[in-house]
CSV table of C-alpha atoms in Angstrom, one decimal:
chain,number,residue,atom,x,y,z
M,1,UNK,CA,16.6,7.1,-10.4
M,2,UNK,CA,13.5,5.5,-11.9
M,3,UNK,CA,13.0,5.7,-15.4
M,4,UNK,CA,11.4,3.8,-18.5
M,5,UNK,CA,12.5,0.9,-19.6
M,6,UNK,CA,14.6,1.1,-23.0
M,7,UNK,CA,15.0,-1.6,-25.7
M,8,UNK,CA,19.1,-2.0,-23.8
M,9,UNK,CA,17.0,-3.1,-20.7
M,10,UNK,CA,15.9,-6.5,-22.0
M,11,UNK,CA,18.6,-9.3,-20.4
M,12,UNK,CA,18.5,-7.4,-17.4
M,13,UNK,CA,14.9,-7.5,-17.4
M,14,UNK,CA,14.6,-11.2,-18.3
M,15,UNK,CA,17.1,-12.1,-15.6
M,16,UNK,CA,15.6,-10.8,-12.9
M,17,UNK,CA,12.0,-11.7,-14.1
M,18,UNK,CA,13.8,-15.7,-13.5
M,19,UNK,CA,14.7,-14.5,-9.9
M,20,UNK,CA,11.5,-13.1,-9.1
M,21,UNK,CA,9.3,-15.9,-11.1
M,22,UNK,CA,11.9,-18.4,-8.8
M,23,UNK,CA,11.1,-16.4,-5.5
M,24,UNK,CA,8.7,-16.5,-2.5
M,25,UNK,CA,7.1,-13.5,-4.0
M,26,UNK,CA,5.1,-15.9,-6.1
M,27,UNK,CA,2.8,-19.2,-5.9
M,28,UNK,CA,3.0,-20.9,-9.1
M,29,UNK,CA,5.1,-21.3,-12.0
M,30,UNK,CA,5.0,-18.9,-14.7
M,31,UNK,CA,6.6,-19.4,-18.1
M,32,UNK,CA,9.4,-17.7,-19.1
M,33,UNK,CA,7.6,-16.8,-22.3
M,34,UNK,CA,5.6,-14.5,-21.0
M,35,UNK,CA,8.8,-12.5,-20.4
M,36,UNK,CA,9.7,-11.9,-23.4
M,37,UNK,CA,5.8,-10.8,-24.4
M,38,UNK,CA,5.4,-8.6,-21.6
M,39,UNK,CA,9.1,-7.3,-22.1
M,40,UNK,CA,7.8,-6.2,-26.2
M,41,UNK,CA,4.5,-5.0,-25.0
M,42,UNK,CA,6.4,-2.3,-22.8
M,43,UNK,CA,8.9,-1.5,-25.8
M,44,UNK,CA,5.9,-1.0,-28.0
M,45,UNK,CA,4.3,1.3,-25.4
M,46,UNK,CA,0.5,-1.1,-24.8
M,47,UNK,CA,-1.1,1.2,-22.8
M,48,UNK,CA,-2.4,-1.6,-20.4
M,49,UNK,CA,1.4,-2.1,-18.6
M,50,UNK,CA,4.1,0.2,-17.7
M,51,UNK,CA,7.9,-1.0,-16.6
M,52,UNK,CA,10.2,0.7,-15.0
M,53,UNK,CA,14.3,0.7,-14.1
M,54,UNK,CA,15.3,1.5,-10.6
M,55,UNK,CA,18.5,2.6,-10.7
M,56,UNK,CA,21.1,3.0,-7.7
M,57,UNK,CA,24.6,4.7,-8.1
M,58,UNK,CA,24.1,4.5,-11.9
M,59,UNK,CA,23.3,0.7,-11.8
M,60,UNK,CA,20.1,-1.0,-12.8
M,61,UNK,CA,19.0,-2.2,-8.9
M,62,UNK,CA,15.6,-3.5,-9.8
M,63,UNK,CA,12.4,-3.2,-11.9
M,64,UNK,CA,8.6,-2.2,-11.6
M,65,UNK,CA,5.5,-3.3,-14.1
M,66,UNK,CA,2.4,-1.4,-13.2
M,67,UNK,CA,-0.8,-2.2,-15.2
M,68,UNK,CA,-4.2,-0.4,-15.3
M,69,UNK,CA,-7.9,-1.2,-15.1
M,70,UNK,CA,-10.8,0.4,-14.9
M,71,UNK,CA,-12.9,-0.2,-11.4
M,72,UNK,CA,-16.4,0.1,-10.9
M,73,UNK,CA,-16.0,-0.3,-7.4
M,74,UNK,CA,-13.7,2.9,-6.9
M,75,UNK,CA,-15.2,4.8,-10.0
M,76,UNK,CA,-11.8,5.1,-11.6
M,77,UNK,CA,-9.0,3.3,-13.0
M,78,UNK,CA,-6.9,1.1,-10.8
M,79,UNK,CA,-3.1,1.1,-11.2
M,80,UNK,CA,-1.9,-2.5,-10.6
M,81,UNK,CA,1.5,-2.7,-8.8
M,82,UNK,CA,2.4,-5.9,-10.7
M,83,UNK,CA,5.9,-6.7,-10.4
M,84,UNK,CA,8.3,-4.6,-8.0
M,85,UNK,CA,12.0,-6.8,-7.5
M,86,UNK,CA,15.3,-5.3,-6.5
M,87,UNK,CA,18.2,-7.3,-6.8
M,88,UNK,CA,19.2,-8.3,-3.0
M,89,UNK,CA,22.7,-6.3,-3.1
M,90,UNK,CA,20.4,-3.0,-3.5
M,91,UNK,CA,18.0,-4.3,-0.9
M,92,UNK,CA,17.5,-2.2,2.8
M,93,UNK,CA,18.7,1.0,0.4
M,94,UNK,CA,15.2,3.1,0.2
M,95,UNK,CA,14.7,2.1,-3.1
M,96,UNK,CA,11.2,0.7,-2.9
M,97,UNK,CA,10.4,3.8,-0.9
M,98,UNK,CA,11.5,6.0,-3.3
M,99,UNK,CA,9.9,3.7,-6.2
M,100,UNK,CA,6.2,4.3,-4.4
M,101,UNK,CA,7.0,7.9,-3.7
M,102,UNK,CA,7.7,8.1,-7.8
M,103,UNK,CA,4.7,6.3,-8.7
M,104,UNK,CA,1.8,8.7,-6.5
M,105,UNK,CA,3.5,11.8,-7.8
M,106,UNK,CA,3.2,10.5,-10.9
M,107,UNK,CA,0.0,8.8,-11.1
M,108,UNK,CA,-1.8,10.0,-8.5
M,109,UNK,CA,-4.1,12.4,-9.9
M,110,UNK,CA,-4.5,10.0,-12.5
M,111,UNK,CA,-5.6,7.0,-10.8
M,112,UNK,CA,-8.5,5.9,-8.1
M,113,UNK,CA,-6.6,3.2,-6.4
M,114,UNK,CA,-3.3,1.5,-6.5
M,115,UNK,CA,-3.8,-2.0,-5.7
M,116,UNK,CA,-1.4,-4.9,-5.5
M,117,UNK,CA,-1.3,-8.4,-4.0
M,118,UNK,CA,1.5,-10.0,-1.9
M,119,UNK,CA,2.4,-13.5,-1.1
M,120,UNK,CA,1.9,-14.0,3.0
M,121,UNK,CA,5.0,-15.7,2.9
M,122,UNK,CA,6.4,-12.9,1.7
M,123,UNK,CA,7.0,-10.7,5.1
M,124,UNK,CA,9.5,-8.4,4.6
M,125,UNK,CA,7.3,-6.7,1.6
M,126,UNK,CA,4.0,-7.0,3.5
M,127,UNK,CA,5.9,-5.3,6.4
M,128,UNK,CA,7.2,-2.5,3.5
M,129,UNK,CA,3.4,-2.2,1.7
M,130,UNK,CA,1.7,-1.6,4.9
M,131,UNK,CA,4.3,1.2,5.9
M,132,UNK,CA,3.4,3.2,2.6
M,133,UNK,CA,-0.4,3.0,3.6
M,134,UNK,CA,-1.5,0.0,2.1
M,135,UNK,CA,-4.6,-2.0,3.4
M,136,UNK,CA,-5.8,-5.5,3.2
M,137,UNK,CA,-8.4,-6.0,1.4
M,138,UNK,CA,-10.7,-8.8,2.2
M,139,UNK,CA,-11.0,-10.7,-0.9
M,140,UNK,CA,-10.2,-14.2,-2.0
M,141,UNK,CA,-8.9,-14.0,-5.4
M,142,UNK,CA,-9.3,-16.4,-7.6
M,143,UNK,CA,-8.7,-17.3,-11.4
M,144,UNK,CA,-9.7,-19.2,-14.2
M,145,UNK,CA,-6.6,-19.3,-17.3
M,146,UNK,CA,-7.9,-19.1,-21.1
């Protein structure tokens, strides 16, 4: 099942935003800070984010953020895969298939693109993205922080 995040969700949330944050998902160190603010953005419904539950035999398994902008070059909004992280007992169990099978019903005639980015490192979910029809794109991102 994948469902909204409730206010009961938050130590769940904020230990397995430490795993993630700790994993080879990710290049740099983030502040655990920014937890808890993302975490009360997606309580008090900012419609720039989204977070989800994935749940597995009535357990919390995981978590999705999705954020959205607006792209010029698709001519619609652009729903950012942010975050995806299942907890490695619930790993290999179709969960992240079901998750992006959820997220196009859902937000697929509401959106122009979903985009995310991936650490190459990171095999196993390239391997997973590219089997539900993601592309590389051919971009170098870079960033400048405020």
């Amino acid at each position: 099942m994948i469902r909204h995040f409730t206010s009961d969700d938050r130590q769940f949330y904020m230990e397995c935003s430490k795993e993630f944050y700790s994993s080879d998902a990710v290049v740099h160190n983030v502040d655990c800070g920014n937890f808890k603010t993302t975490f009360d953005m997606l309580i008090n419904k900012n419609p720039a984010i989204e977070g989800f539950i994935i749940e597995h035999d009535g357990k919390r398994a995981g978590y999705f953020l999705a954020s959205f902008t607006y792209s010029n070059e698709v001519g619609g909004t652009v729903m950012w895969l942010e975050e995806l992280f299942i907890l490695p007992e619930f790993r290999g169990c179709g969960l992240a298939t079901s998750l992006f099978e959820y997220v196009k019903a859902n937000y697929g005639d509401k959106v122009k693109r979903f985009r995310l980015e991936v650490t190459k490192s990171n095999a196993r979910a390239v391997r997973l993205y590219e089997r539900m029809g993601f592309e590389k794109l051919q971009y170098l991102q870079m960033h400048i922080d405020n």
